[in-house]
XYZ file of C-alpha atoms in Angstrom:
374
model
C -251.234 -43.596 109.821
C -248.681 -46.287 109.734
C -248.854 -46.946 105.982
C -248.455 -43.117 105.603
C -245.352 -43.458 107.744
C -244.185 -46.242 105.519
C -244.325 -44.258 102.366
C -242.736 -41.382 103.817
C -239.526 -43.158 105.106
C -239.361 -44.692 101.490
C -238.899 -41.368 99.741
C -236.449 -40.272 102.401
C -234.526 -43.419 102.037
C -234.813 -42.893 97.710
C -233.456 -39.438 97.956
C -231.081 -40.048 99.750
C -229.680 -42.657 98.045
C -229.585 -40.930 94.912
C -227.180 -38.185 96.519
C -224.881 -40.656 97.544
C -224.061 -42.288 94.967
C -221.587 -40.130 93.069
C -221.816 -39.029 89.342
C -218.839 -37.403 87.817
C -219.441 -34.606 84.841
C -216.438 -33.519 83.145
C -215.830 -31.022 80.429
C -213.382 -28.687 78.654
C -213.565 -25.160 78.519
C -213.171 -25.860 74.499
C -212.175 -28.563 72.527
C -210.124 -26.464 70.524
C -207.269 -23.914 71.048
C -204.280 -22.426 69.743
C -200.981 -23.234 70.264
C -199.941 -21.135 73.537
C -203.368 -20.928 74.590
C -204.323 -22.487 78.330
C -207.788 -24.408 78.640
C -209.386 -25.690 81.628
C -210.060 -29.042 82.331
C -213.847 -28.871 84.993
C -214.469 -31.832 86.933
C -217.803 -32.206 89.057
C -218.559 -34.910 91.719
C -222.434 -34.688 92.334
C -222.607 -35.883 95.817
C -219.574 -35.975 97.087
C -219.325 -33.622 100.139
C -215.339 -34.224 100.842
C -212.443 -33.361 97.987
C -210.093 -35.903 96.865
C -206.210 -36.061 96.159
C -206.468 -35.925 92.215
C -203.150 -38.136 90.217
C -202.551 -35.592 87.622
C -199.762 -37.324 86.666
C -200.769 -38.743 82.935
C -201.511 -34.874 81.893
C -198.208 -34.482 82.430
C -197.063 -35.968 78.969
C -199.422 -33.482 76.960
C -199.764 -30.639 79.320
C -197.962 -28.363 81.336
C -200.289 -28.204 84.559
C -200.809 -24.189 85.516
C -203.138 -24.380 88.482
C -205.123 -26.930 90.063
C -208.116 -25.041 92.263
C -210.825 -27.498 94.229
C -214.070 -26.164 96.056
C -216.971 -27.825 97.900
C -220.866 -27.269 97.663
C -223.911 -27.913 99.431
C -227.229 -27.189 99.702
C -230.389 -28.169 101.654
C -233.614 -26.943 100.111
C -237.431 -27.706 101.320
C -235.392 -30.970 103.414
C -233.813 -32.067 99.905
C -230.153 -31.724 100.230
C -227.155 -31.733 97.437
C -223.363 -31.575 97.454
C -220.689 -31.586 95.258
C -217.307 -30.952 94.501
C -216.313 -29.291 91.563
C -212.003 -29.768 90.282
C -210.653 -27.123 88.314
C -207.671 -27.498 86.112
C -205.837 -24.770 83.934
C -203.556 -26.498 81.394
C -201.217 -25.829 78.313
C -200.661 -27.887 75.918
C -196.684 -29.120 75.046
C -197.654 -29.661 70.991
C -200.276 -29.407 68.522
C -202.604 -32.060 67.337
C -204.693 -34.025 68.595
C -203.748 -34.173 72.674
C -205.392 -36.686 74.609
C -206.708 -35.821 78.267
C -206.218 -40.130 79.993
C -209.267 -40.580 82.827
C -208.109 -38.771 86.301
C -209.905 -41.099 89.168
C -211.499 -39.493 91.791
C -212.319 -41.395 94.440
C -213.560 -45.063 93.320
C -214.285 -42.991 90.017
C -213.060 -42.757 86.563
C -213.547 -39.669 84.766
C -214.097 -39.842 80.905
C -211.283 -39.429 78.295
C -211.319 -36.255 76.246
C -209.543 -35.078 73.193
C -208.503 -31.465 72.711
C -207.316 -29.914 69.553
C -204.587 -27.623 69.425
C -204.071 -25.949 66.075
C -200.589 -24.471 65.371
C -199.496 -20.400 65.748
C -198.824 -19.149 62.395
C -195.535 -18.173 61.052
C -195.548 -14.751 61.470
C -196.789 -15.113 65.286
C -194.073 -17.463 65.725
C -191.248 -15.712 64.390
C -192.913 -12.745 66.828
C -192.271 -15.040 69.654
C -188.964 -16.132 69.178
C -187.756 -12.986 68.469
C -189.130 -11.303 72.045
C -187.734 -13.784 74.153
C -184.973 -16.710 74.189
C -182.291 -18.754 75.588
C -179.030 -18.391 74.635
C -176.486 -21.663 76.685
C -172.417 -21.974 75.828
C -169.914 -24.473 77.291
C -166.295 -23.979 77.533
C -166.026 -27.625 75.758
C -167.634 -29.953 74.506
C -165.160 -32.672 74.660
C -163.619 -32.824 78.618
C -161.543 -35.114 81.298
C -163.393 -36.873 84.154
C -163.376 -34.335 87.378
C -162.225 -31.608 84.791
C -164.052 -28.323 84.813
C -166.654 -27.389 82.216
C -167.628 -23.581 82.428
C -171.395 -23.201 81.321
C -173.345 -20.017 80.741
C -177.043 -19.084 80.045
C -178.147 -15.879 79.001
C -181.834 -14.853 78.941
C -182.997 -12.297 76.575
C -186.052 -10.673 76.571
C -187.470 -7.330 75.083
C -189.664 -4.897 76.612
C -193.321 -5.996 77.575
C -191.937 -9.705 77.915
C -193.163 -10.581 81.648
C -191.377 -12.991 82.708
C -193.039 -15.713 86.219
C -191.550 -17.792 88.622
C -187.837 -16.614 88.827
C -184.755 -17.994 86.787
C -184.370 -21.389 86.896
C -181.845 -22.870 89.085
C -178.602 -24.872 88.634
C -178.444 -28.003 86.637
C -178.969 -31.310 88.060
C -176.766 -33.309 86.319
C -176.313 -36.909 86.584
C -172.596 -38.180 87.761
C -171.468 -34.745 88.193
C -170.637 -31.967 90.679
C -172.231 -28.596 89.712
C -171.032 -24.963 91.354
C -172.579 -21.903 90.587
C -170.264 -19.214 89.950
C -171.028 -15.797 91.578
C -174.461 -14.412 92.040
C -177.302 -13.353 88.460
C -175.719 -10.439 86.586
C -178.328 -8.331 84.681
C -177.305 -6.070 81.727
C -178.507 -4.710 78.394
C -177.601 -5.161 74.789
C -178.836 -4.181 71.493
C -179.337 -6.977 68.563
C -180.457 -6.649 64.799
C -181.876 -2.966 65.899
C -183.361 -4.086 69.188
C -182.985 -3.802 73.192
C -182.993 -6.544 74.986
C -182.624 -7.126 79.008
C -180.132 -10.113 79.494
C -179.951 -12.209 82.582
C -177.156 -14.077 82.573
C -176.383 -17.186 84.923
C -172.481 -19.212 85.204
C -171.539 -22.502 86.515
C -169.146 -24.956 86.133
C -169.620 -29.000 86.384
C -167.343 -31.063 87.403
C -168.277 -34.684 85.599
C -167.552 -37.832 88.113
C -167.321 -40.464 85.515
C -166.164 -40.679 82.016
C -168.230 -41.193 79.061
C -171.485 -39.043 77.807
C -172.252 -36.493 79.632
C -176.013 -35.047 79.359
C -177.192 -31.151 80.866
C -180.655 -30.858 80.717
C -182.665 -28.626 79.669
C -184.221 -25.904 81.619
C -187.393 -23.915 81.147
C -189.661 -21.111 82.528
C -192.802 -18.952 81.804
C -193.651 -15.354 80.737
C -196.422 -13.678 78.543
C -195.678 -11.400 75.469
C -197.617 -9.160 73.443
C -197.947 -10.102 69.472
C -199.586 -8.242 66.918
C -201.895 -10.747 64.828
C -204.430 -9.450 62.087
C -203.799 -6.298 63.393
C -204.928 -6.844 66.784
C -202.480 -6.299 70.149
C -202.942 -10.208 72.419
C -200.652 -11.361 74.866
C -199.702 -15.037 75.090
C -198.480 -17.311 77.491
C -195.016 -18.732 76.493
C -192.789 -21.331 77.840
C -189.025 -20.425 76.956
C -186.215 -23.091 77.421
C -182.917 -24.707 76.637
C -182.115 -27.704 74.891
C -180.383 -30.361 76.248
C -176.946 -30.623 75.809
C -173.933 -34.017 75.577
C -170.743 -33.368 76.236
C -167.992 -36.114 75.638
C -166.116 -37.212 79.263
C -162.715 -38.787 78.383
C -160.795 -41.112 81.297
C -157.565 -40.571 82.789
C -154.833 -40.225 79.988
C -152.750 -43.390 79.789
C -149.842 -41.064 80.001
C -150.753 -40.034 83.347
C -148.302 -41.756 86.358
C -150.268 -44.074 87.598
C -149.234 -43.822 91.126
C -150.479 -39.815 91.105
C -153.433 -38.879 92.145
C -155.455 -37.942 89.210
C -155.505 -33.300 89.290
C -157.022 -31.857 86.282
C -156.163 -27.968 86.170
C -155.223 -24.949 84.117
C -152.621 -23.798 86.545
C -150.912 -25.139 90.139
C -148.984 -23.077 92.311
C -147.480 -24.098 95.598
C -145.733 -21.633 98.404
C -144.247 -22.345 101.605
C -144.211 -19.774 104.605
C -142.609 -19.766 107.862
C -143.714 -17.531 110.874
C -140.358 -16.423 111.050
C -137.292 -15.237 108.963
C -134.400 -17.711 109.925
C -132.349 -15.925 108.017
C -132.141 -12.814 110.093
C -133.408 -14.754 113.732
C -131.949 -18.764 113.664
C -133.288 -21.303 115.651
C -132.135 -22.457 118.399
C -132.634 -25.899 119.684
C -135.959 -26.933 121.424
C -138.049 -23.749 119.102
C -140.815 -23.882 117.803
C -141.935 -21.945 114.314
C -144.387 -22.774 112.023
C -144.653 -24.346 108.737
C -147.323 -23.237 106.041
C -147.287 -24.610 102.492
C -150.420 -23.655 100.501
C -151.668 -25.469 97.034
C -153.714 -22.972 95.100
C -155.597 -25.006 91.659
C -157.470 -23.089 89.138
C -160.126 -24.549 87.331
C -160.915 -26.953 89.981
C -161.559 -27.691 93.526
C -159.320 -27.761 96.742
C -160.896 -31.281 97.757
C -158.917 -32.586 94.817
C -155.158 -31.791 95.921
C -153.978 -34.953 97.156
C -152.179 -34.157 100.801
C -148.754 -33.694 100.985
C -146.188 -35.565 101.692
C -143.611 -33.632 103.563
C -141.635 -36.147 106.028
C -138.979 -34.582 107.965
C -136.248 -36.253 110.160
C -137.210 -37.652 113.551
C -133.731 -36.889 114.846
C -134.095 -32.964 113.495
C -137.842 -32.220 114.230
C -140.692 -33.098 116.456
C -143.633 -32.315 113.968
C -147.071 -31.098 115.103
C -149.372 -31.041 111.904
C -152.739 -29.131 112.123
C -156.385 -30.455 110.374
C -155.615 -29.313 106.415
C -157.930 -25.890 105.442
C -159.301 -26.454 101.417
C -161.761 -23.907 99.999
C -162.860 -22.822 96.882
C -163.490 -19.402 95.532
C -166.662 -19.363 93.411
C -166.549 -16.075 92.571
C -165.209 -15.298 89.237
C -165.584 -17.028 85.838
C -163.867 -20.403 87.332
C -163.341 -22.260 90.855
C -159.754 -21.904 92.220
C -159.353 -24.428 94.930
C -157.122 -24.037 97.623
C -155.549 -26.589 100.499
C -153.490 -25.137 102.971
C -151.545 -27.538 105.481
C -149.880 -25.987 108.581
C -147.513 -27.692 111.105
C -145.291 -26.836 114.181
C -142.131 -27.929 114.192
C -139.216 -27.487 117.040
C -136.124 -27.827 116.448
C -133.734 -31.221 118.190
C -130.261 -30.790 117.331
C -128.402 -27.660 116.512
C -126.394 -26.914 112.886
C -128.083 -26.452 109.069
C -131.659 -28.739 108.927
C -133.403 -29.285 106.336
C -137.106 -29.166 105.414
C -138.075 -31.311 102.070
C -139.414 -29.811 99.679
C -142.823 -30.620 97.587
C -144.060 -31.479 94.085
C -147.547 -31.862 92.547
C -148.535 -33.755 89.838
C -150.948 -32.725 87.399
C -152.276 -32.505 83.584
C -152.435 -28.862 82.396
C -156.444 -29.224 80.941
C -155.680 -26.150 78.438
C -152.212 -27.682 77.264
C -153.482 -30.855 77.038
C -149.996 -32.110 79.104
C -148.073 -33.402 81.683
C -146.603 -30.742 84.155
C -145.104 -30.857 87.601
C -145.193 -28.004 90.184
C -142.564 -27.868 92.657
């Protein structure tokens, strides 16, 4: 009876064993596909009863990564027990050739390498594609001043049965420079070489922070179009895009005072208010009326107008200056910036006083000049 207990407790002790120690299987869903064409990448971890945070980060250099879906097994049969996790991956491929898929560890595992082919779409499918949907991106320059604005605008256009996933994509992150967007999506039509196309069309404006190259990258996103090939109706995924695009950043003209602050603009206006008309009701010694002067900039921001300087005579005024207001209207096709400054002032001594007046600095963008605003 003992030696019968023996034997038993060995085959327990064998079969279990061989479930825990893991064996990976991986395979592809094909080893060849088109260009456009998603495969999936199957990964199973016999005995493994817990999932596992996959790196999926070397697929990124080959593939665009469209879902990533993980699910657990197990089973106990007659006493005899198994478990696994299985991995599936749905990828596209960036390019055609020969695309290598690098081992993905799982857990103190390695999976195998893999090669998938990816043969290219022909001509006619291509030209298909292009034609149903693409990117169109202009810039107001291509050749700009440091903290000068640079008006950008992409247009999406896309014919009927184009579905387009995962919303527009968002503004530009652009190294050593502000970016705004300007007003909200605008959605129209237009007709081109004989066809309809839905546009979607997207502004901003950058504002670069440092001179020298300038680089916008590129953007992309996904939709699915019907082509006609050998006769026969498929839909494809696509991935649509931009380019990325350099723009030249120049420095501060030599030409520029150098004891201004530096204002790039297409226009500066400046007006002065009071909360009263002097001319019809004077003041009278120890009043009080207030003082508004307002900088309005177009093609730029208010946080660029330097403050003013607007010293007044101790002996005429006592001065009581309020926290500057500066805002931007983002609205239209540009940013106008605006700083207002407010102050009370009451009057000392009786007989004509003077406020000072004001003047601004700044090089006209579009004139390519020197100007002064007063």
């Amino acid at each position: 009876m003992v030696a019968v207990t023996r034997c038993l407790l060995t085959l327990l002790l064998v079969a279990t064993s061989g479930v825990a120690h893991g064996q990976l299987i991986t395979r592809l869903s094909s080893n060849t596909v088109e260009e456009l064409e998603s495969v999936r990448l199957a990964i199973r971890d016999h005995g493994a009863r817990q999932s596992e945070a996959l790196d999926l980060t070397g697929l990124q250099k080959n593939f665009h990564i469209m879902g990533n879906n993980t699910s657990n097994q197990y089973q106990s049969i007659n006493g005899r027990t198994r478990s696994w996790v299985d991995y599936q991956i749905t990828l596209q491929p960036k390019r055609t050739g020969s695309l290598v898929i690098p081992p993905i560890r799982v857990g103190a595992q390695l999976t195998q390498e893999l090669v998938l082919t990816v043969t290219p779409l022909a001509a006619s499918t291509r030209q298909q594609i292009d034609e149903l949907v693409f990117y169109e991106q202009e810039f107001s320059a291509v050749e700009s001043y440091v903290q000068s604005q640079i008006l950008m605008q992409r247009r999406l256009y896309y014919s009927n049965g184009v579905q387009l996933y995962g919303g527009q994509p968002t503004a530009p992150e652009v190294s050593d420079a502000i970016v705004i967007t300007l007003g909200e999506n605008r959605a129209s039509t237009e007709q081109r070489n004989g066809k309809s196309y839905g546009v979607v069309i997207q502004n901003y404006a950058i504002f670069p922070e440092a001179s020298g190259t300038l680089t916008i990258p590129g953007v992309e996103m996904a939709a699915s179009v019907r082509v006609l090939n050998s006769g026969r109706v498929s839909r494809k995924g696509v991935r649509v895009g931009t380019e990325p695009t350099s723009i030249s950043v120049r420095p501060v003209p030599d030409s520029y005072p150098a004891n201004a602050p530096w204002l790039p603009a297409t226009n500066v206006t400046i007006t002065q208010t009071l909360d009263r008309d002097v001319t019809q009701s004077p003041v009278t010694v120890g009043d009080t009326f207030s003082q508004k002067i307002q900088v309005t900039v177009t093609s730029n921001t208010g946080s660029i107008v330097p403050p003013l300087d607007l010293p007044v005579s101790a002996q005429q005024f006592r001065e009581y200056p309020e926290p500057p207001q500066i805002d931007d209207n983002t609205l239209g096709k540009e940013v106008i910036g605006r700083r207002v400054e407010r102050r009370n002032l009451i009057a000392l001594t009786p007989g004509a006083l003077t406020l000072p007046g004001s003047e601004i600095v700044w090089w006209d963008t579009a004139a390519d000049q020197l100007r002064t605003t007063t």
